[in-house]
Tab-separated table of C-alpha atoms and ligand atoms in Angstrom:
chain	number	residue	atom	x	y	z
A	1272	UNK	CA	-7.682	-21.329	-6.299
A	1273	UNK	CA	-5.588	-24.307	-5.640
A	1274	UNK	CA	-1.865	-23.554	-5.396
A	1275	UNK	CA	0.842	-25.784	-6.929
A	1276	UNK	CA	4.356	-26.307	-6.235
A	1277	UNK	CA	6.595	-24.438	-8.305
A	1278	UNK	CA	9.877	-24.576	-9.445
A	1279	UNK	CA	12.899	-21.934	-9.064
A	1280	UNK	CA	16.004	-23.569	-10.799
A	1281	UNK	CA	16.588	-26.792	-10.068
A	1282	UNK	CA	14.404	-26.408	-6.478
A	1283	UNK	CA	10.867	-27.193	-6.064
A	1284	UNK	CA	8.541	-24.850	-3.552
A	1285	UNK	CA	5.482	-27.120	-2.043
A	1286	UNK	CA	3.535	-23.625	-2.502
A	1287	UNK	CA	4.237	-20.369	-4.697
A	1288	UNK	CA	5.322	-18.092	-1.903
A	1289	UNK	CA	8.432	-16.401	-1.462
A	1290	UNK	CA	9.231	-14.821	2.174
A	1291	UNK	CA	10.338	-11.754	0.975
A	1292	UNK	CA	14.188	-10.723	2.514
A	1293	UNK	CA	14.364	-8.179	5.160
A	1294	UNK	CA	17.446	-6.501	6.523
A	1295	UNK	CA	18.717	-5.858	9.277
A	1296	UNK	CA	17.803	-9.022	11.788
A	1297	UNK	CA	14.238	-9.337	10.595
A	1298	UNK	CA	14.870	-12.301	8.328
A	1299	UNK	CA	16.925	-14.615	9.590
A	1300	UNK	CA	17.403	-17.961	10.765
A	1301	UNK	CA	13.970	-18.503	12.561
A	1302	UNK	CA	11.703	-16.634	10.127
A	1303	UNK	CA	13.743	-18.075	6.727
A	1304	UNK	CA	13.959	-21.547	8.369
A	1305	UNK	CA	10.431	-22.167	9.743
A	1306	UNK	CA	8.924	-20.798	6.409
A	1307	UNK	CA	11.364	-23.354	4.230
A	1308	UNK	CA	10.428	-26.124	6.761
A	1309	UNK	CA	6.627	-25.463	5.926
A	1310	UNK	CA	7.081	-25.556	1.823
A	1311	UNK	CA	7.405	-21.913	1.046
A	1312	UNK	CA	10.897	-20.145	0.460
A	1313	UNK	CA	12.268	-18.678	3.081
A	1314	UNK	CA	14.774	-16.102	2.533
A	1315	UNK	CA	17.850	-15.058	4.990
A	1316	UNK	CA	18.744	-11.565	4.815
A	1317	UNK	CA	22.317	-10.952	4.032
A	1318	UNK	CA	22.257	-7.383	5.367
A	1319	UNK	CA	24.343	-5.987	8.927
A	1320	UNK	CA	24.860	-10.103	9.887
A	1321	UNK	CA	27.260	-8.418	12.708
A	1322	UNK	CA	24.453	-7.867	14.617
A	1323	UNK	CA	23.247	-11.499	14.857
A	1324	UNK	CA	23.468	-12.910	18.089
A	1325	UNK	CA	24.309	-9.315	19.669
A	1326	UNK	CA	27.270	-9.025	17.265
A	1327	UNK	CA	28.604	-12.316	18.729
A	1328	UNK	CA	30.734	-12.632	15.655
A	1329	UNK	CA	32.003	-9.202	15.101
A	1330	UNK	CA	35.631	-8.304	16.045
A	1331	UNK	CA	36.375	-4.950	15.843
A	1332	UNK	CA	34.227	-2.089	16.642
A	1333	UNK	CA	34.175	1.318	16.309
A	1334	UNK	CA	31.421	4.052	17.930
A	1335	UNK	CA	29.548	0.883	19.081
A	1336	UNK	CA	29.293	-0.071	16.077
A	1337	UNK	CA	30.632	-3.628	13.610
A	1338	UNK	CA	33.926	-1.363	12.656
A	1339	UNK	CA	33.688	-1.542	8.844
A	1340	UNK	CA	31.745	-3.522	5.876
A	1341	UNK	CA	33.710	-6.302	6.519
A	1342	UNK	CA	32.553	-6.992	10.234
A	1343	UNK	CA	29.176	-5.472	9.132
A	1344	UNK	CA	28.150	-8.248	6.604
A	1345	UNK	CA	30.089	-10.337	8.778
A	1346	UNK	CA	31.370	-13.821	6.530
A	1347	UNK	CA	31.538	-15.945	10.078
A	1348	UNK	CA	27.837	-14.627	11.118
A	1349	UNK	CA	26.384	-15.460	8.126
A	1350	UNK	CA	27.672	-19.030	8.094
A	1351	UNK	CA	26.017	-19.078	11.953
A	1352	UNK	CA	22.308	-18.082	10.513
A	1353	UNK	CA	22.699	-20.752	7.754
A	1354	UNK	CA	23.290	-23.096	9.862
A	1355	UNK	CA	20.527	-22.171	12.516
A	1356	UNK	CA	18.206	-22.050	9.965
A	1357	UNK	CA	19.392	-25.018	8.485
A	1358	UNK	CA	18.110	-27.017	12.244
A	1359	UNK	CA	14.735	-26.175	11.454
A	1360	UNK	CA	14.327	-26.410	7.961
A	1361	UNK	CA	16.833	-29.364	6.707
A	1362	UNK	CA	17.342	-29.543	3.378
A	1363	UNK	CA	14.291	-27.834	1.952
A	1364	UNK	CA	15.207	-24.505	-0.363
A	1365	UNK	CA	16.348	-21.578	1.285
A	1366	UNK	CA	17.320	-18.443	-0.108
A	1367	UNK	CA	19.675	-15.775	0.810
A	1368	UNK	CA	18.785	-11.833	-0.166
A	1369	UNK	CA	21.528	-9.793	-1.104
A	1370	UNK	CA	21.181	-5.858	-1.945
A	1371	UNK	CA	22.998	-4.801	-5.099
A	1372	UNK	CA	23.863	-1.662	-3.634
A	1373	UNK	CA	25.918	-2.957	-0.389
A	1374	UNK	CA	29.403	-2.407	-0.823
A	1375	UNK	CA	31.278	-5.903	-0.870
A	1376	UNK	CA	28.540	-7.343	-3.113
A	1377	UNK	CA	30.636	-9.626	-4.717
A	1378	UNK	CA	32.045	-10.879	-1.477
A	1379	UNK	CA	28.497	-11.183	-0.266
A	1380	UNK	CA	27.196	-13.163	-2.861
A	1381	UNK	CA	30.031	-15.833	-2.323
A	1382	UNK	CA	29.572	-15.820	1.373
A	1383	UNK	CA	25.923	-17.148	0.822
A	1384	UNK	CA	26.084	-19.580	-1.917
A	1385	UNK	CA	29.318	-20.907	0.462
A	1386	UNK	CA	26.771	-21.000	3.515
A	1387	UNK	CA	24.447	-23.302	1.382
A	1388	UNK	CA	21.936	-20.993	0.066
A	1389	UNK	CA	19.725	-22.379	-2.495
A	1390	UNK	CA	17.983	-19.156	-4.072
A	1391	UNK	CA	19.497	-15.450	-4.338
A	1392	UNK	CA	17.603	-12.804	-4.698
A	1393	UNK	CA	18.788	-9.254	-5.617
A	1394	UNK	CA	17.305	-5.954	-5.654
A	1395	UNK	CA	18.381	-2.368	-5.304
A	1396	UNK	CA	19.589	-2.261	-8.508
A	1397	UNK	CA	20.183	-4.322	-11.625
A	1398	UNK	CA	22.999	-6.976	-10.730
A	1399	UNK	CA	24.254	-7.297	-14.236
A	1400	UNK	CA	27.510	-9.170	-12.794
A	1401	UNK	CA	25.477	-11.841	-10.195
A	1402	UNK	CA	26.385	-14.825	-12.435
A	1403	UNK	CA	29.960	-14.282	-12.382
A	1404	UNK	CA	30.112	-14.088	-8.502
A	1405	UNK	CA	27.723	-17.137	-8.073
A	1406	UNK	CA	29.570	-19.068	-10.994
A	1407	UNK	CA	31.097	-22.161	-9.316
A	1408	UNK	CA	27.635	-23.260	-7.681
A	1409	UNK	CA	25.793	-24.142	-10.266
A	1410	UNK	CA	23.011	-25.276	-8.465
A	1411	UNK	CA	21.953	-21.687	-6.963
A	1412	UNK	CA	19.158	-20.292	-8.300
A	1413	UNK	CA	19.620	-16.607	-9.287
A	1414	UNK	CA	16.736	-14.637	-8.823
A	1415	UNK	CA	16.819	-10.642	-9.565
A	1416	UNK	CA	14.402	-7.975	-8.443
A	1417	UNK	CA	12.810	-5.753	-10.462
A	1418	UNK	CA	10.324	-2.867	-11.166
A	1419	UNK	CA	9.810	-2.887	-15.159
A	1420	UNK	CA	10.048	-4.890	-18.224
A	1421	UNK	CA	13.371	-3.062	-18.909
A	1422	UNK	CA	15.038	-3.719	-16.618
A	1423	UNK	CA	14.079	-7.330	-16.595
A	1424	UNK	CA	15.318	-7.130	-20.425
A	1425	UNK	CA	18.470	-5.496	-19.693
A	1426	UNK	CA	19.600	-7.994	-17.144
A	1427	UNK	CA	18.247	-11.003	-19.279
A	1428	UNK	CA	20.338	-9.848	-22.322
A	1429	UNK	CA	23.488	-8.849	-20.077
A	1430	UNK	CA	23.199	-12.515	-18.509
A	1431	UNK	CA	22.661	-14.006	-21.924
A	1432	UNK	CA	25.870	-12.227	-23.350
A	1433	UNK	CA	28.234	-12.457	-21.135
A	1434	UNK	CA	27.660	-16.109	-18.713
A	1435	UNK	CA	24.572	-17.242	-21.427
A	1436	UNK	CA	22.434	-17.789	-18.097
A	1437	UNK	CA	18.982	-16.899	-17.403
A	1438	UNK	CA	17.170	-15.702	-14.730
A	1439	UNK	CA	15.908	-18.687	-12.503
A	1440	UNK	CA	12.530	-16.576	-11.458
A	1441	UNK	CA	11.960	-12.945	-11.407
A	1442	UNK	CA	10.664	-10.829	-8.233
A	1443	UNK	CA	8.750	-7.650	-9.462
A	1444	UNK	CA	8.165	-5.467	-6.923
A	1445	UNK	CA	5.262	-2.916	-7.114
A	1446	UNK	CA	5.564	0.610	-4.889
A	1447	UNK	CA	3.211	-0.841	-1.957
A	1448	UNK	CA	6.577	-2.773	-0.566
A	1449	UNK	CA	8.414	-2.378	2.245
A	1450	UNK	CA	11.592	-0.779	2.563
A	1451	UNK	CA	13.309	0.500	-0.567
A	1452	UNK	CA	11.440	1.305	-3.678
A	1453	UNK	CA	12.481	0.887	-7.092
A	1454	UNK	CA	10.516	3.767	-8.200
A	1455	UNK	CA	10.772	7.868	-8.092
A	1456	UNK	CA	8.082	9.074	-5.143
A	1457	UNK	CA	5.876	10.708	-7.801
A	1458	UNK	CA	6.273	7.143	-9.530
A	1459	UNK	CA	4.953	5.284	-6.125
A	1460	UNK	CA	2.005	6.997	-5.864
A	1461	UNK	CA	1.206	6.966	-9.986
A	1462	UNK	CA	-1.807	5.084	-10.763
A	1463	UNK	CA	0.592	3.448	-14.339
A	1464	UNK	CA	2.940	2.371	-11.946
A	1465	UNK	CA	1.078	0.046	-9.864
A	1466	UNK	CA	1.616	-3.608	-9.273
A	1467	UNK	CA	-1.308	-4.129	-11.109
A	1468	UNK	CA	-0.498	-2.281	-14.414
A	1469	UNK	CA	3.405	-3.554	-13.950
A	1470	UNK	CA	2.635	-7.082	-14.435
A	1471	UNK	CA	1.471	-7.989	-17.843
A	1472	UNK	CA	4.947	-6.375	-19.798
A	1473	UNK	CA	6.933	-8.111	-16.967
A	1474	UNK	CA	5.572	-11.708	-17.477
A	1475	UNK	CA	5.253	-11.049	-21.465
A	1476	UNK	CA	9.213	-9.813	-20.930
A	1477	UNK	CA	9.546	-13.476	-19.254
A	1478	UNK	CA	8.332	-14.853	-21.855
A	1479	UNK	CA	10.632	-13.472	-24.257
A	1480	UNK	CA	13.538	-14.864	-22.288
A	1481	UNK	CA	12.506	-18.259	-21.804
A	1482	UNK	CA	9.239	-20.457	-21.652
A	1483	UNK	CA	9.331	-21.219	-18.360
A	1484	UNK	CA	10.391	-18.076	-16.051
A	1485	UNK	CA	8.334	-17.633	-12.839
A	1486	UNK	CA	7.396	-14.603	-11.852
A	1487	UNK	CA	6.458	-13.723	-8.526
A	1488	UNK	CA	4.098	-10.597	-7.781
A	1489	UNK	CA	5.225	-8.706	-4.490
A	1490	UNK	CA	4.358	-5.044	-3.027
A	1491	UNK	CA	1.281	-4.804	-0.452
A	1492	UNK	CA	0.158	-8.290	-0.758
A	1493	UNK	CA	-1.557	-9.751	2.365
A	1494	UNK	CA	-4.001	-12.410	1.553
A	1495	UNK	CA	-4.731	-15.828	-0.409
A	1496	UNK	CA	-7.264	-13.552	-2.770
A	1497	UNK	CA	-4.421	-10.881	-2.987
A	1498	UNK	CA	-1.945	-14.038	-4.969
A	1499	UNK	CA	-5.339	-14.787	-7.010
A	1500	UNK	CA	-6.180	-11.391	-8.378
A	1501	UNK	CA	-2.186	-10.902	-9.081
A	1502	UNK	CA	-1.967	-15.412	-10.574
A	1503	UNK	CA	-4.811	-13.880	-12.638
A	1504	UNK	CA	-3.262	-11.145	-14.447
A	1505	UNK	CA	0.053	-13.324	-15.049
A	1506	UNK	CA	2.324	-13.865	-12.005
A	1507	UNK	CA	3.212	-17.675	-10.489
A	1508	UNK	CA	3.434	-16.970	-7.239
A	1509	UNK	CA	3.732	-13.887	-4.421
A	1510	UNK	CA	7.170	-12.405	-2.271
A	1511	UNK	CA	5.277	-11.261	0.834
A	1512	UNK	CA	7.442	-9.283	3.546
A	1513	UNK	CA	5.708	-7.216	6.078
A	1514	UNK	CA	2.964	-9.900	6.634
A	1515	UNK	CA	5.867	-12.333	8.073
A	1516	UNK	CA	7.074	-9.543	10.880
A	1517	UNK	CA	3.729	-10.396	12.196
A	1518	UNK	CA	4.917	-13.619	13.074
A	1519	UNK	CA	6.364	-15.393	16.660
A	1520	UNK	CA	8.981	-16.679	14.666
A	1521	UNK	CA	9.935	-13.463	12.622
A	1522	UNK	CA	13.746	-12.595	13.895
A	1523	UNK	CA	12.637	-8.932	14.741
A	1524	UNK	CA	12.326	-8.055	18.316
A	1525	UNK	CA	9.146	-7.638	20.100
A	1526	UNK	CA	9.457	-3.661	20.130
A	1527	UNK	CA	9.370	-3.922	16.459
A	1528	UNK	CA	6.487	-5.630	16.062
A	1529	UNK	CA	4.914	-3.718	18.717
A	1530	UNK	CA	5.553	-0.663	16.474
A	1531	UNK	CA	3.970	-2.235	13.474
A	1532	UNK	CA	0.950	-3.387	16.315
A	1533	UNK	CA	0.253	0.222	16.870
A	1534	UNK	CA	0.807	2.013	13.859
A	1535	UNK	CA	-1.910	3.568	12.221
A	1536	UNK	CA	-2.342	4.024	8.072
A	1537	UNK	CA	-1.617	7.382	8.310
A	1538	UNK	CA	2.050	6.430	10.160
A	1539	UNK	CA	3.679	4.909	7.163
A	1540	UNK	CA	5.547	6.796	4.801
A	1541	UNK	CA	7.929	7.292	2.046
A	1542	UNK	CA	11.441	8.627	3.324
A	1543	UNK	CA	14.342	9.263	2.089
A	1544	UNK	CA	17.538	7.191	2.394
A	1545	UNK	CA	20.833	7.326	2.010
A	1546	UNK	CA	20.666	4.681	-0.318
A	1547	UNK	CA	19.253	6.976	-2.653
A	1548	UNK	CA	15.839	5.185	-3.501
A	1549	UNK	CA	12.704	6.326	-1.324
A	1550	UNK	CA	12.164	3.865	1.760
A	1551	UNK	CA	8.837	2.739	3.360
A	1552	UNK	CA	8.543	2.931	6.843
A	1553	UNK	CA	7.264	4.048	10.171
A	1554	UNK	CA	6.864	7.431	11.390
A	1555	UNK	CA	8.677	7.429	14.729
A	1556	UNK	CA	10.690	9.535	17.077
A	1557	UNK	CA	13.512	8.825	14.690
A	1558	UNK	CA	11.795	10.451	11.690
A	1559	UNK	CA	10.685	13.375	13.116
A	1560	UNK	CA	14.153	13.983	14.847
A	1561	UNK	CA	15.792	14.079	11.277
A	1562	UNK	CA	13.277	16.183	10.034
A	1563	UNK	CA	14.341	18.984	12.755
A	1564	UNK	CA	18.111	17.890	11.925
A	1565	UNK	CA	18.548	16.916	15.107
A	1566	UNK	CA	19.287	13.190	14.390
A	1567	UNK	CA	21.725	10.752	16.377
A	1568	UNK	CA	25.044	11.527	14.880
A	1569	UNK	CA	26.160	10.146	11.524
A	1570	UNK	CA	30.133	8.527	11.542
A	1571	UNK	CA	29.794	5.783	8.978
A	1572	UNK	CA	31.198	2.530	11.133
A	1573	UNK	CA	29.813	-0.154	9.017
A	1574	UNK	CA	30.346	1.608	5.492
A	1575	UNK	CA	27.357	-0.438	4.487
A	1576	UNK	CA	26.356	0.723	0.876
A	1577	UNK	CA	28.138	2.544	-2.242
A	1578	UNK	CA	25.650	4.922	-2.553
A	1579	UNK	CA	25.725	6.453	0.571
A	1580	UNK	CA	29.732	7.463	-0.488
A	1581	UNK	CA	30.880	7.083	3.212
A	1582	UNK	CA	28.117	9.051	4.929
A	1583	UNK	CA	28.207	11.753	2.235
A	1584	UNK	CA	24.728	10.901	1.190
A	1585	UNK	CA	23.806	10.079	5.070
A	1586	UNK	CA	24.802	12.990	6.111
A	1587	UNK	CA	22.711	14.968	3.327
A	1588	UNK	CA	19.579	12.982	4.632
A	1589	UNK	CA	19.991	13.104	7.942
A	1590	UNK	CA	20.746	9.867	9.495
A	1591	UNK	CA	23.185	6.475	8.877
A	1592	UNK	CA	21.069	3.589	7.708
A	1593	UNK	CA	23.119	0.748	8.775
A	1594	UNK	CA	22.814	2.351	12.394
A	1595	UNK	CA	19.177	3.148	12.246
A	1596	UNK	CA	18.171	-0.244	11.186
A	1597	UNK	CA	20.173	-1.987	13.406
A	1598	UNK	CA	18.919	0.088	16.573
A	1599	UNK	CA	15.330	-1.435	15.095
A	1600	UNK	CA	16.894	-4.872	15.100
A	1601	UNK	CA	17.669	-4.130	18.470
A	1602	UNK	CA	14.635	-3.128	19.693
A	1603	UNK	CA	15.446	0.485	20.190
A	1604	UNK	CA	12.170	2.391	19.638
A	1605	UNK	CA	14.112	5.913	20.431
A	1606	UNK	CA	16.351	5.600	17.139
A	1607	UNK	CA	15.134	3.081	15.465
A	1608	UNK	CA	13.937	3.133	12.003
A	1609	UNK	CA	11.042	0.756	11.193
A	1610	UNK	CA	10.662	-0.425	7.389
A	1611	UNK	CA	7.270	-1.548	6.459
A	1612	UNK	CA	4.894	-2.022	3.276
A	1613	UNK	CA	1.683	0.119	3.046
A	1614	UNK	CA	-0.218	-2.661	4.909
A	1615	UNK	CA	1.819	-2.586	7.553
A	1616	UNK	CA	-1.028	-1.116	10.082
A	1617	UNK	CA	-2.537	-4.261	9.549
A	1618	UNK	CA	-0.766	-6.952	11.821
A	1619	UNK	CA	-2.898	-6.206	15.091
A	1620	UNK	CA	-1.655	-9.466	16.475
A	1621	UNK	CA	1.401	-11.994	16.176
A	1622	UNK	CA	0.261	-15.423	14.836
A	1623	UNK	CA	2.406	-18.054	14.025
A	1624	UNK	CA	4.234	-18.936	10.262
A	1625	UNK	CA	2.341	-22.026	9.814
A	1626	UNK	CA	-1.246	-19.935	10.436
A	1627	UNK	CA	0.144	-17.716	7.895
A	1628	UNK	CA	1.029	-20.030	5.253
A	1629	UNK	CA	-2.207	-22.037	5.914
A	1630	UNK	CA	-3.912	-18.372	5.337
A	1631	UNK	CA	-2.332	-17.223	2.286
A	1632	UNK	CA	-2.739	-20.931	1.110
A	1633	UNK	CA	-6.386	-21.495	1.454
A	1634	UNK	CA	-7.318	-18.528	2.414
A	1635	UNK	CA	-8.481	-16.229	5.524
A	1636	UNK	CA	-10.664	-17.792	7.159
A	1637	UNK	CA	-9.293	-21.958	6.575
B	531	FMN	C1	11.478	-4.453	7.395
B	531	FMN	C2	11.730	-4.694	5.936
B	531	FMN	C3	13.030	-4.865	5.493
B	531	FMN	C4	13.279	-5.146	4.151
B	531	FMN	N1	14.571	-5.368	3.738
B	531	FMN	C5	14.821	-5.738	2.453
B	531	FMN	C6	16.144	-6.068	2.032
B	531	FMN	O1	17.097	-6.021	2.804
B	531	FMN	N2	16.321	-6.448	0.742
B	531	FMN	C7	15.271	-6.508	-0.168
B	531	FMN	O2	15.487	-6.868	-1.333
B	531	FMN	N3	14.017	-6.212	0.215
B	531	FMN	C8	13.765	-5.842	1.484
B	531	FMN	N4	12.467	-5.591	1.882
B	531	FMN	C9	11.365	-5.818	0.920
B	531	FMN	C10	10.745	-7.218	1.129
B	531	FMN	O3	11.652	-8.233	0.870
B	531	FMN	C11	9.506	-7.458	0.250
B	531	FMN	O4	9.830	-7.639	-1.095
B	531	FMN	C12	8.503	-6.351	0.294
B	531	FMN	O5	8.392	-5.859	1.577
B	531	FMN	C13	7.166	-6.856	-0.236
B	531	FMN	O6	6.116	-6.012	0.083
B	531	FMN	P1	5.185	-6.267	1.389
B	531	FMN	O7	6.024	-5.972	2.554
B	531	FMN	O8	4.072	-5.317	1.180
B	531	FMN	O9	4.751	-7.704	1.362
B	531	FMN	C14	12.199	-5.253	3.224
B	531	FMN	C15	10.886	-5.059	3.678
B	531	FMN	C16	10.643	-4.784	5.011
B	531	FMN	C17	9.227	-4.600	5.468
């Protein structure tokens, strides 16, 4: 199949591929700008920007660690990826990912359109306020993720009501994705609730809204024939996430995608997070220290998302998320904790962005 450009807002994508957000330090200026630069969207993650740079920007620490949610999604940090990302990409779209659940959301979302990001996208619950926050820059594309018709139609109506906007392109995500899940664990592993059988009421949903809503497929997508079979039953285009850490230019460390390298199928796993969704990722020292409670200790620092009620939640799982997934970002294999999607045993080597947009362009072996 022959992919066209697409459009999300007023931006137009060379090809119908989203780089799907990944937090912390895995998607940022290198990955996000060398993917925009090639014609696909590349996507900054808003998520623990005091670590950029080895928390060049941060000002205040406490335990080690950026000293509150302030100097964790750190406003002068994010400005810095932005504009790094901005050196290899120019002026072709870029989008920013923002969890609903951080605390300082609002704050977040201005940060980012203030930074110059063309496209938000927001999962981890349904951002029924994002228009308000975004609301003097008009020309950001607003872009919600979601796991089910409904709640596709209860932000659409919210939107409708209260800022009479629309959704500039939808993300659903199916339970094969990395990181957080937008579904129950019996959910994830329920044949009805597969990408597959999600699509059709999500894209008829889109419909409802508006004519001309994308919708992009994401969850365990790896290949050209992967965007097909999911084009096929509906979607306009693919968020891919895990693929990209197999990249030279992906912003993780090597000892992250050495861990990825080596895992096997049987490594990756649902866990629990603080955050209160389940979380895809690798089995590694980490997890099986928290199993036996015997975790690195949990002080809340960064105060990083409202779920987690200041560690309450943390501390009922077993482990601080902000820290974990910064110690990843950081290349600490000891503490680490290692998202991934269900594919994620399959990166056996690191190729570059422009072999990987060339592959899920035209396929494997172009
Ligand atoms: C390491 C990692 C970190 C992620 N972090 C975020 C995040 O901060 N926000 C978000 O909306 N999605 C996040 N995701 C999900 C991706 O953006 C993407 O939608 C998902 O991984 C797609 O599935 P795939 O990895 O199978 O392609 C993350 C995924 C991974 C693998």
């Amino acid at each position: 199949m022959q992919f066209k450009e697409i459009k999300i807002g007023r931006h137009t994508l060379k090809y119908p591929i989203i780089q799907g957000g990944m937090g912390v330090g895995i998607s940022w200026s290198q990955l996000a700008g060398t993917v925009s630069a090639i014609g696909a969207l590349g996507v900054i993650s808003a998520i623990g920007t005091g670590y950029y740079h080895n928390r060049a920007f941060v000002t205040k620490q406490q335990y080690g660690r950026p000293a509150n949610t302030e100097q964790f999604y750190n406003r002068k940090a994010t400005f810095e990826i932005f504009k790094d990302a901005r050196k290899i990409c120019g002026d072709a779209p870029l989008g920013a990912n923002v969890l609903h659940a951080i605390n300082d959301y609002p704050r977040v979302i201005q940060d980012v359109c203030e930074a110059g990001a063309d496209v938000i996208i927001t999962g981890a619950g349904l951002p029924m306020n994002m228009p308000e926050y975004a609301a003097d820059f008009p020309n950001v594309a607003l872009v919600p993720i979601v796991s089910s018709a409904k709640a596709l139609r209860l932000i659409a109506k919210r939107w409708e009501q209260r800022y009479k906007k629309i959704p500039d392109a939808i993300v659903l995500e199916g339970p094969l994705s990395g990181g957080h899940q937008g579904f129950t664990y019996e959910q994830c592993v329920d044949p009805n609730y597969q990408l597959e059988k999600l699509i059709k009421p999500v894209v008829e949903e889109a419909k409802n809204i508006a004519a001309h809503i994308p919708v992009f497929a994401a969850g365990g997508i790896w290949t050209h024939d992967d965007i097909v079979k999911f084009m096929e039953l509906g979607a306009n285009g693919a968020q891919i996430g895990t693929r990209f850490i197999g990249t030279y230019e992906c912003d993780a460390p090597q000892a992250f995608k050495d861990v990825l390298i080596r895992c096997k199928q049987s490594d990756i796993e649902l866990l629990s997070s603080p955050v209160g969704y389940p979380a895809r990722g690798v089995r590694t020292n980490l997890i099986n220290l928290v199993s036996e409670r015997k975790g690195p200790p949990i002080r809340c620092a960064s105060n990083c998302v409202s779920p987690c009620k200041r560690g309450v939640e943390a501390k009922a799982v077993g482990y601080c998320i902000a820290d974990r997934l910064s110690d990843a970002a950081e290349g600490n294999e000891e503490t680490g904790l290692f998202f991934t999607g269900s594919n994620g045993y399959r990166i056996d080597r690191l190729i570059s962005v422009a072999e990987l947009i060339q592959k899920l362009v035209y396929g494997e072996n172009s």
